[in-house]
PDB file of C-alpha atoms in Angstrom:
ATOM      1  CA  UNK A 260      13.037  15.591 -10.123  1.00 98.00           C
ATOM      2  CA  UNK A 261      15.362  13.995  -8.028  1.00 99.00           C
ATOM      3  CA  UNK A 262      13.365  11.881  -5.751  1.00 99.00           C
ATOM      4  CA  UNK A 263      13.909  10.442  -2.265  1.00 99.00           C
ATOM      5  CA  UNK A 264      11.850   7.407  -1.789  1.00 99.00           C
ATOM      6  CA  UNK A 265      11.577   4.631   1.632  1.00 99.00           C
ATOM      7  CA  UNK A 266      10.453   1.471   1.360  1.00 98.00           C
ATOM      8  CA  UNK A 267      12.131   1.718  -2.193  1.00 98.00           C
ATOM      9  CA  UNK A 268      13.021  -2.001  -2.575  1.00 97.00           C
ATOM     10  CA  UNK A 269       9.873  -3.451  -1.291  1.00 97.00           C
ATOM     11  CA  UNK A 270       6.954  -5.093  -3.658  1.00 97.00           C
ATOM     12  CA  UNK A 271       5.626  -1.595  -4.388  1.00 98.00           C
ATOM     13  CA  UNK A 272       8.665   0.462  -4.010  1.00 98.00           C
ATOM     14  CA  UNK A 273      10.467  -1.504  -6.607  1.00 98.00           C
ATOM     15  CA  UNK A 274       7.697  -0.756  -9.137  1.00 99.00           C
ATOM     16  CA  UNK A 275       7.684   3.023  -8.262  1.00 99.00           C
ATOM     17  CA  UNK A 276      11.799   3.323  -8.841  1.00 99.00           C
ATOM     18  CA  UNK A 277      10.949   1.806 -11.982  1.00 99.00           C
ATOM     19  CA  UNK A 278       8.122   4.099 -12.936  1.00 99.00           C
ATOM     20  CA  UNK A 279       9.735   7.222 -12.044  1.00 99.00           C
ATOM     21  CA  UNK A 280      13.154   6.068 -13.759  1.00 99.00           C
ATOM     22  CA  UNK A 281      11.321   5.238 -17.141  1.00 99.00           C
ATOM     23  CA  UNK A 282       9.613   8.812 -16.547  1.00 99.00           C
ATOM     24  CA  UNK A 283      13.217  10.809 -16.324  1.00 98.00           C
ATOM     25  CA  UNK A 284      13.216  11.024 -12.470  1.00 99.00           C
ATOM     26  CA  UNK A 285      16.137  10.351 -10.498  1.00 99.00           C
ATOM     27  CA  UNK A 286      15.580   8.229  -7.697  1.00 99.00           C
ATOM     28  CA  UNK A 287      17.604   8.304  -4.095  1.00 99.00           C
ATOM     29  CA  UNK A 288      16.230   5.286  -2.437  1.00 99.00           C
ATOM     30  CA  UNK A 289      16.247   4.101   1.077  1.00 99.00           C
ATOM     31  CA  UNK A 290      18.073   1.034   1.875  1.00 98.00           C
ATOM     32  CA  UNK A 291      18.856  -0.717   4.951  1.00 96.00           C
ATOM     33  CA  UNK A 292      20.921  -3.653   3.841  1.00 97.00           C
ATOM     34  CA  UNK A 293      23.663  -4.265   1.192  1.00 98.00           C
ATOM     35  CA  UNK A 294      21.050  -6.578  -0.448  1.00 97.00           C
ATOM     36  CA  UNK A 295      18.596  -3.659  -0.710  1.00 97.00           C
ATOM     37  CA  UNK A 296      21.265  -1.509  -1.970  1.00 98.00           C
ATOM     38  CA  UNK A 297      22.484  -3.410  -4.498  1.00 98.00           C
ATOM     39  CA  UNK A 298      18.858  -4.184  -5.817  1.00 98.00           C
ATOM     40  CA  UNK A 299      18.827  -0.160  -6.040  1.00 98.00           C
ATOM     41  CA  UNK A 300      22.068  -0.170  -8.090  1.00 98.00           C
ATOM     42  CA  UNK A 301      20.819  -2.737 -10.228  1.00 98.00           C
ATOM     43  CA  UNK A 302      17.643  -0.734 -11.109  1.00 98.00           C
ATOM     44  CA  UNK A 303      19.513   2.770 -11.606  1.00 98.00           C
ATOM     45  CA  UNK A 304      18.537   4.261  -8.673  1.00 99.00           C
ATOM     46  CA  UNK A 305      21.351   6.009  -6.352  1.00 98.00           C
ATOM     47  CA  UNK A 306      21.781   4.176  -2.797  1.00 98.00           C
ATOM     48  CA  UNK A 307      20.774   6.154   0.533  1.00 98.00           C
ATOM     49  CA  UNK A 308      21.863   4.070   3.602  1.00 98.00           C
ATOM     50  CA  UNK A 309      19.706   4.471   6.653  1.00 98.00           C
ATOM     51  CA  UNK A 310      16.069   3.111   7.764  1.00 97.00           C
ATOM     52  CA  UNK A 311      12.461   4.503   9.071  1.00 97.00           C
ATOM     53  CA  UNK A 312      14.028   4.477  12.836  1.00 97.00           C
ATOM     54  CA  UNK A 313      17.443   6.476  11.757  1.00 98.00           C
ATOM     55  CA  UNK A 314      15.743  10.032  11.654  1.00 98.00           C
ATOM     56  CA  UNK A 315      19.177  11.577  10.506  1.00 98.00           C
ATOM     57  CA  UNK A 316      19.088   9.564   7.122  1.00 98.00           C
ATOM     58  CA  UNK A 317      15.812  10.445   6.705  1.00 99.00           C
ATOM     59  CA  UNK A 318      16.458  14.313   7.058  1.00 99.00           C
ATOM     60  CA  UNK A 319      19.488  14.129   4.961  1.00 98.00           C
ATOM     61  CA  UNK A 320      17.439  12.157   2.037  1.00 99.00           C
ATOM     62  CA  UNK A 321      14.638  15.015   2.054  1.00 99.00           C
ATOM     63  CA  UNK A 322      17.360  17.702   2.209  1.00 98.00           C
ATOM     64  CA  UNK A 323      18.750  16.046  -1.138  1.00 97.00           C
ATOM     65  CA  UNK A 324      15.572  15.696  -2.952  1.00 98.00           C
ATOM     66  CA  UNK A 325      12.757  17.511  -5.027  1.00 99.00           C
ATOM     67  CA  UNK A 326      10.412  15.421  -3.299  1.00 99.00           C
ATOM     68  CA  UNK A 327       9.416  12.199  -1.241  1.00 99.00           C
ATOM     69  CA  UNK A 328       7.338   9.470  -1.820  1.00 99.00           C
ATOM     70  CA  UNK A 329       7.012   7.661   1.792  1.00 99.00           C
ATOM     71  CA  UNK A 330       6.325   4.104   0.610  1.00 98.00           C
ATOM     72  CA  UNK A 331       7.963   2.248   3.688  1.00 97.00           C
ATOM     73  CA  UNK A 332       6.433   0.468   6.764  1.00 95.00           C
ATOM     74  CA  UNK A 333       7.941  -1.756   9.161  1.00 91.00           C
ATOM     75  CA  UNK A 334       5.099  -4.961   8.992  1.00 86.00           C
ATOM     76  CA  UNK A 335       5.518  -6.251  12.416  1.00 85.00           C
ATOM     77  CA  UNK A 336       1.934  -6.446  13.626  1.00 76.00           C
ATOM     78  CA  UNK A 337       3.027  -8.100  16.717  1.00 82.00           C
ATOM     79  CA  UNK A 338       4.236  -4.446  17.383  1.00 88.00           C
ATOM     80  CA  UNK A 339       1.637  -2.500  15.611  1.00 87.00           C
ATOM     81  CA  UNK A 340       1.115   0.264  17.703  1.00 90.00           C
ATOM     82  CA  UNK A 341       4.778   0.869  18.011  1.00 93.00           C
ATOM     83  CA  UNK A 342       5.825   0.622  14.053  1.00 94.00           C
ATOM     84  CA  UNK A 343       2.647   3.052  13.706  1.00 93.00           C
ATOM     85  CA  UNK A 344       4.357   5.452  15.620  1.00 95.00           C
ATOM     86  CA  UNK A 345       7.804   5.214  13.572  1.00 97.00           C
ATOM     87  CA  UNK A 346       5.802   5.628  10.737  1.00 97.00           C
ATOM     88  CA  UNK A 347       4.346   8.883  12.569  1.00 97.00           C
ATOM     89  CA  UNK A 348       7.632  10.304  13.563  1.00 98.00           C
ATOM     90  CA  UNK A 349       9.150   9.493   9.801  1.00 98.00           C
ATOM     91  CA  UNK A 350       6.521  11.625   8.349  1.00 98.00           C
ATOM     92  CA  UNK A 351       6.878  14.122  10.856  1.00 98.00           C
ATOM     93  CA  UNK A 352      10.939  14.201  10.390  1.00 99.00           C
ATOM     94  CA  UNK A 353      10.648  14.035   6.486  1.00 99.00           C
ATOM     95  CA  UNK A 354       8.414  17.161   6.629  1.00 98.00           C
ATOM     96  CA  UNK A 355      10.284  19.288   9.145  1.00 98.00           C
ATOM     97  CA  UNK A 356      12.914  19.330   6.283  1.00 99.00           C
ATOM     98  CA  UNK A 357      10.546  20.191   3.476  1.00 99.00           C
ATOM     99  CA  UNK A 358       8.688  22.700   5.350  1.00 98.00           C
ATOM    100  CA  UNK A 359       8.210  25.727   3.654  1.00 98.00           C
ATOM    101  CA  UNK A 360       9.262  24.574  -0.040  1.00 98.00           C
ATOM    102  CA  UNK A 361       6.219  23.625  -1.675  1.00 98.00           C
ATOM    103  CA  UNK A 362       7.924  20.291  -2.333  1.00 98.00           C
ATOM    104  CA  UNK A 363       6.033  17.397  -2.731  1.00 99.00           C
ATOM    105  CA  UNK A 364       5.904  14.483  -0.082  1.00 99.00           C
ATOM    106  CA  UNK A 365       3.274  11.256  -0.756  1.00 99.00           C
ATOM    107  CA  UNK A 366       2.513   9.347   2.495  1.00 98.00           C
ATOM    108  CA  UNK A 367       0.942   6.118   1.996  1.00 98.00           C
ATOM    109  CA  UNK A 368      -2.369   5.016   3.678  1.00 97.00           C
ATOM    110  CA  UNK A 369      -5.260   2.350   2.942  1.00 96.00           C
ATOM    111  CA  UNK A 370      -8.669   2.088   2.216  1.00 97.00           C
ATOM    112  CA  UNK A 371      -9.825  -0.746   4.064  1.00 92.00           C
ATOM    113  CA  UNK A 372     -10.782   1.169   7.203  1.00 88.00           C
ATOM    114  CA  UNK A 373     -11.934   4.385   5.152  1.00 95.00           C
ATOM    115  CA  UNK A 374     -15.726   3.538   5.827  1.00 94.00           C
ATOM    116  CA  UNK A 375     -16.168  -0.549   5.925  1.00 92.00           C
ATOM    117  CA  UNK A 376     -19.599  -1.908   4.753  1.00 94.00           C
ATOM    118  CA  UNK A 377     -20.295   1.350   2.417  1.00 96.00           C
ATOM    119  CA  UNK A 378     -18.166   2.717  -0.582  1.00 98.00           C
ATOM    120  CA  UNK A 379     -14.791   4.580   0.414  1.00 98.00           C
ATOM    121  CA  UNK A 380     -14.701   7.623  -1.465  1.00 98.00           C
ATOM    122  CA  UNK A 381     -11.642  10.113  -1.467  1.00 98.00           C
ATOM    123  CA  UNK A 382     -13.523  12.963  -0.074  1.00 97.00           C
ATOM    124  CA  UNK A 383     -14.313  10.785   3.347  1.00 97.00           C
ATOM    125  CA  UNK A 384     -11.876  11.573   5.875  1.00 93.00           C
ATOM    126  CA  UNK A 385     -12.651   9.206   8.887  1.00 87.00           C
ATOM    127  CA  UNK A 386     -11.729   9.944  12.473  1.00 81.00           C
ATOM    128  CA  UNK A 387      -8.557   8.948  13.827  1.00 76.00           C
ATOM    129  CA  UNK A 388      -9.559   5.732  16.397  1.00 74.00           C
ATOM    130  CA  UNK A 389      -7.226   4.199  18.822  1.00 74.00           C
ATOM    131  CA  UNK A 390      -8.412   1.027  17.826  1.00 69.00           C
ATOM    132  CA  UNK A 391      -6.329   1.751  14.484  1.00 74.00           C
ATOM    133  CA  UNK A 392      -3.181   3.595  15.381  1.00 77.00           C
ATOM    134  CA  UNK A 393      -1.775   4.384  12.505  1.00 87.00           C
ATOM    135  CA  UNK A 394      -1.764   8.283  12.043  1.00 90.00           C
ATOM    136  CA  UNK A 395      -0.184   8.709   8.671  1.00 95.00           C
ATOM    137  CA  UNK A 396      -3.183  10.764   7.129  1.00 96.00           C
ATOM    138  CA  UNK A 397      -3.677  13.105  10.153  1.00 95.00           C
ATOM    139  CA  UNK A 398       0.659  13.683  10.052  1.00 97.00           C
ATOM    140  CA  UNK A 399       0.263  14.222   6.564  1.00 98.00           C
ATOM    141  CA  UNK A 400      -2.336  17.000   6.797  1.00 97.00           C
ATOM    142  CA  UNK A 401      -0.451  18.414   9.904  1.00 97.00           C
ATOM    143  CA  UNK A 402       2.996  18.705   7.488  1.00 98.00           C
ATOM    144  CA  UNK A 403       1.048  20.425   4.564  1.00 98.00           C
ATOM    145  CA  UNK A 404      -0.057  23.003   7.164  1.00 98.00           C
ATOM    146  CA  UNK A 405       3.750  23.228   7.522  1.00 98.00           C
ATOM    147  CA  UNK A 406       3.979  24.591   3.463  1.00 98.00           C
ATOM    148  CA  UNK A 407       4.516  21.167   2.344  1.00 98.00           C
ATOM    149  CA  UNK A 408       2.537  19.743  -0.928  1.00 98.00           C
ATOM    150  CA  UNK A 409       1.810  16.596   1.165  1.00 99.00           C
ATOM    151  CA  UNK A 410      -1.046  14.185  -0.151  1.00 99.00           C
ATOM    152  CA  UNK A 411      -2.129  10.619   0.567  1.00 98.00           C
ATOM    153  CA  UNK A 412      -2.452   7.615  -1.544  1.00 99.00           C
ATOM    154  CA  UNK A 413      -4.836   5.165   0.105  1.00 98.00           C
ATOM    155  CA  UNK A 414      -3.861   1.656  -1.642  1.00 98.00           C
ATOM    156  CA  UNK A 415      -6.200  -1.409  -1.848  1.00 98.00           C
ATOM    157  CA  UNK A 416      -5.810  -4.049   0.930  1.00 96.00           C
ATOM    158  CA  UNK A 417      -4.914  -6.308  -1.991  1.00 98.00           C
ATOM    159  CA  UNK A 418      -2.029  -4.896  -4.406  1.00 98.00           C
ATOM    160  CA  UNK A 419      -1.316  -7.878  -6.172  1.00 98.00           C
ATOM    161  CA  UNK A 420       1.514  -8.690  -9.352  1.00 98.00           C
ATOM    162  CA  UNK A 421       4.108 -10.545 -10.265  1.00 96.00           C
ATOM    163  CA  UNK A 422       6.579 -11.149  -6.957  1.00 94.00           C
ATOM    164  CA  UNK A 423       3.783 -10.476  -4.690  1.00 96.00           C
ATOM    165  CA  UNK A 424       5.176 -12.562  -1.859  1.00 93.00           C
ATOM    166  CA  UNK A 425       3.652 -11.416   1.580  1.00 90.00           C
ATOM    167  CA  UNK A 426       0.152  -9.592   0.852  1.00 94.00           C
ATOM    168  CA  UNK A 427      -3.125 -10.755   1.408  1.00 96.00           C
ATOM    169  CA  UNK A 428      -3.536 -13.297  -1.453  1.00 98.00           C
ATOM    170  CA  UNK A 429      -0.347 -15.429  -0.449  1.00 97.00           C
ATOM    171  CA  UNK A 430      -1.680 -14.768   2.831  1.00 97.00           C
ATOM    172  CA  UNK A 431      -5.024 -16.651   1.982  1.00 98.00           C
ATOM    173  CA  UNK A 432      -2.837 -19.043  -0.143  1.00 98.00           C
ATOM    174  CA  UNK A 433      -0.646 -20.201   2.957  1.00 98.00           C
ATOM    175  CA  UNK A 434      -3.640 -20.747   4.557  1.00 98.00           C
ATOM    176  CA  UNK A 435      -5.376 -22.444   2.525  1.00 99.00           C
ATOM    177  CA  UNK A 436      -2.610 -25.021   2.047  1.00 98.00           C
ATOM    178  CA  UNK A 437      -2.244 -25.196   6.050  1.00 98.00           C
ATOM    179  CA  UNK A 438      -5.969 -25.857   6.389  1.00 98.00           C
ATOM    180  CA  UNK A 439      -6.664 -28.019   3.168  1.00 98.00           C
ATOM    181  CA  UNK A 440      -9.580 -25.750   2.005  1.00 99.00           C
ATOM    182  CA  UNK A 441     -10.000 -22.448   0.668  1.00 99.00           C
ATOM    183  CA  UNK A 442     -12.444 -20.525   2.844  1.00 99.00           C
ATOM    184  CA  UNK A 443     -14.489 -17.893   3.493  1.00 99.00           C
ATOM    185  CA  UNK A 444     -16.437 -16.610   6.277  1.00 99.00           C
ATOM    186  CA  UNK A 445     -20.324 -16.695   6.229  1.00 98.00           C
ATOM    187  CA  UNK A 446     -21.673 -16.147   3.053  1.00 98.00           C
ATOM    188  CA  UNK A 447     -18.496 -14.903   1.417  1.00 98.00           C
ATOM    189  CA  UNK A 448     -20.096 -11.850   0.410  1.00 98.00           C
ATOM    190  CA  UNK A 449     -18.044  -9.143   1.759  1.00 98.00           C
ATOM    191  CA  UNK A 450     -15.644  -7.365  -0.113  1.00 98.00           C
ATOM    192  CA  UNK A 451     -12.461  -6.186  -0.950  1.00 98.00           C
ATOM    193  CA  UNK A 452     -11.112  -3.393  -3.354  1.00 98.00           C
ATOM    194  CA  UNK A 453      -7.838  -4.283  -5.784  1.00 99.00           C
ATOM    195  CA  UNK A 454      -5.133  -2.705  -7.521  1.00 99.00           C
ATOM    196  CA  UNK A 455      -2.194  -3.608  -9.455  1.00 99.00           C
ATOM    197  CA  UNK A 456       1.264  -2.816  -8.447  1.00 98.00           C
ATOM    198  CA  UNK A 457       1.967  -1.408 -11.759  1.00 99.00           C
ATOM    199  CA  UNK A 458      -1.017   0.672 -11.696  1.00 99.00           C
ATOM    200  CA  UNK A 459      -0.450   1.561  -7.882  1.00 99.00           C
ATOM    201  CA  UNK A 460       3.523   2.821  -9.131  1.00 99.00           C
ATOM    202  CA  UNK A 461       2.024   4.655 -12.053  1.00 99.00           C
ATOM    203  CA  UNK A 462      -0.410   6.763  -9.596  1.00 99.00           C
ATOM    204  CA  UNK A 463       2.376   7.554  -7.122  1.00 99.00           C
ATOM    205  CA  UNK A 464       4.351   9.192  -9.766  1.00 99.00           C
ATOM    206  CA  UNK A 465       1.218  11.127 -10.708  1.00 99.00           C
ATOM    207  CA  UNK A 466       0.684  12.208  -7.446  1.00 99.00           C
ATOM    208  CA  UNK A 467       4.050  13.417  -6.614  1.00 99.00           C
ATOM    209  CA  UNK A 468       4.012  15.671  -9.920  1.00 99.00           C
ATOM    210  CA  UNK A 469       0.290  16.923  -9.614  1.00 98.00           C
ATOM    211  CA  UNK A 470      -0.954  16.180  -6.109  1.00 98.00           C
ATOM    212  CA  UNK A 471      -2.674  19.225  -4.431  1.00 96.00           C
ATOM    213  CA  UNK A 472      -2.095  19.547  -0.773  1.00 97.00           C
ATOM    214  CA  UNK A 473      -4.128  17.395   1.711  1.00 97.00           C
ATOM    215  CA  UNK A 474      -5.718  15.647  -1.347  1.00 98.00           C
ATOM    216  CA  UNK A 475      -6.668  11.820  -0.798  1.00 99.00           C
ATOM    217  CA  UNK A 476      -5.877   9.698  -3.762  1.00 99.00           C
ATOM    218  CA  UNK A 477      -7.361   5.860  -4.072  1.00 99.00           C
ATOM    219  CA  UNK A 478      -5.078   3.161  -5.722  1.00 99.00           C
ATOM    220  CA  UNK A 479      -8.085   1.290  -6.288  1.00 99.00           C
ATOM    221  CA  UNK A 480      -8.493  -0.163  -9.883  1.00 99.00           C
ATOM    222  CA  UNK A 481     -11.200  -2.606  -8.848  1.00 99.00           C
ATOM    223  CA  UNK A 482     -14.056  -1.593  -6.339  1.00 98.00           C
ATOM    224  CA  UNK A 483     -14.990  -4.404  -5.110  1.00 98.00           C
ATOM    225  CA  UNK A 484     -14.729  -8.140  -5.261  1.00 99.00           C
ATOM    226  CA  UNK A 485     -16.135 -10.749  -3.117  1.00 99.00           C
ATOM    227  CA  UNK A 486     -13.949 -12.529  -0.436  1.00 99.00           C
ATOM    228  CA  UNK A 487     -15.899 -15.917  -1.934  1.00 99.00           C
ATOM    229  CA  UNK A 488     -14.968 -15.328  -5.266  1.00 99.00           C
ATOM    230  CA  UNK A 489     -11.155 -14.963  -4.448  1.00 99.00           C
ATOM    231  CA  UNK A 490     -11.493 -18.197  -2.302  1.00 99.00           C
ATOM    232  CA  UNK A 491     -13.096 -19.880  -5.216  1.00 99.00           C
ATOM    233  CA  UNK A 492     -10.031 -18.714  -7.787  1.00 98.00           C
ATOM    234  CA  UNK A 493      -7.622 -19.940  -4.971  1.00 99.00           C
ATOM    235  CA  UNK A 494      -9.318 -23.344  -4.379  1.00 98.00           C
ATOM    236  CA  UNK A 495      -9.315 -23.780  -7.833  1.00 98.00           C
ATOM    237  CA  UNK A 496      -5.595 -23.391  -8.381  1.00 97.00           C
ATOM    238  CA  UNK A 497      -4.599 -25.083  -5.460  1.00 98.00           C
ATOM    239  CA  UNK A 498      -7.115 -27.811  -6.421  1.00 98.00           C
ATOM    240  CA  UNK A 499      -8.551 -27.898  -2.889  1.00 99.00           C
ATOM    241  CA  UNK A 500     -12.203 -27.609  -1.697  1.00 99.00           C
ATOM    242  CA  UNK A 501     -13.844 -24.025  -1.207  1.00 99.00           C
ATOM    243  CA  UNK A 502     -15.789 -23.951   2.329  1.00 98.00           C
ATOM    244  CA  UNK A 503     -17.644 -21.377   4.342  1.00 99.00           C
ATOM    245  CA  UNK A 504     -16.508 -20.903   7.618  1.00 98.00           C
ATOM    246  CA  UNK A 505     -19.141 -19.806  10.170  1.00 98.00           C
ATOM    247  CA  UNK A 506     -18.439 -16.320  11.998  1.00 98.00           C
ATOM    248  CA  UNK A 507     -17.356 -17.657  15.242  1.00 98.00           C
ATOM    249  CA  UNK A 508     -14.795 -20.163  14.043  1.00 98.00           C
ATOM    250  CA  UNK A 509     -13.163 -17.562  11.703  1.00 98.00           C
ATOM    251  CA  UNK A 510     -10.680 -16.726  14.155  1.00 97.00           C
ATOM    252  CA  UNK A 511      -9.146 -20.634  14.860  1.00 98.00           C
ATOM    253  CA  UNK A 512      -9.279 -20.752  11.116  1.00 98.00           C
ATOM    254  CA  UNK A 513      -7.849 -17.588   9.854  1.00 98.00           C
ATOM    255  CA  UNK A 514      -5.827 -16.377  13.070  1.00 96.00           C
ATOM    256  CA  UNK A 515      -4.984 -12.965  13.160  1.00 93.00           C
ATOM    257  CA  UNK A 516      -5.739 -12.780   9.747  1.00 95.00           C
ATOM    258  CA  UNK A 517      -9.552 -13.239  10.418  1.00 96.00           C
ATOM    259  CA  UNK A 518     -10.432  -9.316  10.891  1.00 94.00           C
ATOM    260  CA  UNK A 519      -9.271  -8.913   7.186  1.00 95.00           C
ATOM    261  CA  UNK A 520     -10.799 -12.547   5.761  1.00 98.00           C
ATOM    262  CA  UNK A 521     -14.050 -10.470   7.385  1.00 97.00           C
ATOM    263  CA  UNK A 522     -13.611  -6.874   6.584  1.00 96.00           C
ATOM    264  CA  UNK A 523     -16.144  -5.354   4.059  1.00 98.00           C
ATOM    265  CA  UNK A 524     -14.391  -2.617   2.120  1.00 97.00           C
ATOM    266  CA  UNK A 525     -15.410  -1.049  -1.233  1.00 98.00           C
ATOM    267  CA  UNK A 526     -13.592   1.813  -2.530  1.00 99.00           C
ATOM    268  CA  UNK A 527     -14.102   4.100  -5.244  1.00 99.00           C
ATOM    269  CA  UNK A 528     -11.149   5.920  -7.387  1.00 99.00           C
ATOM    270  CA  UNK A 529     -13.371   8.213  -9.481  1.00 99.00           C
ATOM    271  CA  UNK A 530     -12.316  11.278  -8.223  1.00 99.00           C
ATOM    272  CA  UNK A 531      -8.493   9.912  -8.379  1.00 99.00           C
ATOM    273  CA  UNK A 532      -8.938   9.032 -12.238  1.00 99.00           C
ATOM    274  CA  UNK A 533     -10.428  12.637 -13.017  1.00 98.00           C
ATOM    275  CA  UNK A 534      -7.928  14.743 -10.798  1.00 98.00           C
ATOM    276  CA  UNK A 535      -4.775  12.887 -11.732  1.00 99.00           C
ATOM    277  CA  UNK A 536      -5.715  11.382 -15.131  1.00 98.00           C
ATOM    278  CA  UNK A 537      -5.051   8.077 -13.530  1.00 99.00           C
ATOM    279  CA  UNK A 538      -6.237   5.049 -15.717  1.00 98.00           C
ATOM    280  CA  UNK A 539      -5.366   1.498 -14.560  1.00 99.00           C
ATOM    281  CA  UNK A 540      -4.697  -0.911 -17.165  1.00 98.00           C
ATOM    282  CA  UNK A 541      -2.774  -3.691 -15.767  1.00 99.00           C
ATOM    283  CA  UNK A 542      -4.426  -7.239 -15.009  1.00 98.00           C
ATOM    284  CA  UNK A 543      -7.441  -7.872 -12.842  1.00 99.00           C
ATOM    285  CA  UNK A 544      -6.876  -9.895  -9.049  1.00 99.00           C
ATOM    286  CA  UNK A 545      -8.636 -12.687 -10.611  1.00 98.00           C
ATOM    287  CA  UNK A 546      -6.817 -12.799 -13.715  1.00 98.00           C
ATOM    288  CA  UNK A 547      -3.475 -12.792 -11.817  1.00 98.00           C
ATOM    289  CA  UNK A 548      -5.063 -15.723  -9.475  1.00 98.00           C
ATOM    290  CA  UNK A 549      -6.049 -17.682 -12.384  1.00 97.00           C
ATOM    291  CA  UNK A 550      -3.180 -17.380 -14.189  1.00 96.00           C
ATOM    292  CA  UNK A 551      -1.160 -18.829 -11.641  1.00 96.00           C
ATOM    293  CA  UNK A 552       1.723 -15.901 -10.901  1.00 95.00           C
ATOM    294  CA  UNK A 553       0.507 -17.060  -6.728  1.00 96.00           C
ATOM    295  CA  UNK A 554       1.115 -20.521  -7.181  1.00 90.00           C
ATOM    296  CA  UNK A 555       3.919 -21.272 -10.039  1.00 82.00           C
TER     297      UNK A 555
END
C-alpha cells in the first residue's frame, strides 16, 4: 500500500514510517523543510513538500495514496483554538479527496479527555466541548459518511521512548530542573495511561490495514500510572527531592501544564487489542525513566 503520512518526521511519525516500510508499504511523507525532507529520504520514504495549512499539498498527497495516516498537529498551545481549526480543515480536505473510495484515513486524537476520573474505553464517545476545541474525532466521523474508511487512534498522554524531546515527561523533567524539586499535586494519586512510541506505530499500521469505519482505537499499553510514581522516578534520576504541591499552588509551580499534571486519565485498550490483534511489547514508561533515556 502507498501511504501518505502527515507528521511523518515527528516523534511518533518517524516510528510510523519505519513500521510501514518494514511491513512492505511505500511511504509518501509530508515535509515542510529541507531538514524534514532529508530525514524522510534517509528513512527510505518519498518526500511530498507542503504543510498542514497548504491544502493543495494535502489534496495531492492524498490523491497519490492508497491510504492516509494523519499524525501531524501544530503544537502551538498559545493559539490552540486556531491550530485545532487547522487540524479540522486538514482532515476534511483529505477526506474530500478520498470520498467514495473506501480508502483508509487514520486520524489522531487522545485518551486524556475521553472520560476523566474513570476508565476510558473505546466505545465512549464524548460530546464536543468548546472548552476543548479539537474536533478530530467528529470530523473523522463526518468524513466516514462520505465513503472513507476513517477511524481514530486515541493516543496516551505519555507516548514515550528514545528521542522524546517534547512530550509530557520531558516537560515534567524541565520543570523539576527549574524548580529544584520533582513535584506532584496533592496526594499525587491521579493517573495517566502510557504507551511506547514503537507500540503506537504498530497500532497505526494495524489500523491502516484493518480499521472499521468510525472505530476508535486506544494507544494505551498501561492503563494507569500515578503521577506521584512518575514524579518519584524523575526525582530519583535527577537526584532531586520529591514534593507534593497544594492544588492552589499548582498553577504557580507547573504553569500552563498544571491542568495535565492534575488530570486523572486512565484508559483501557482491551477492545483495541481484541479488534486489531495489537499486543504492546515494548518497555514501560517507568522503565524508560529509570533506564535514563530522558536524562542521558
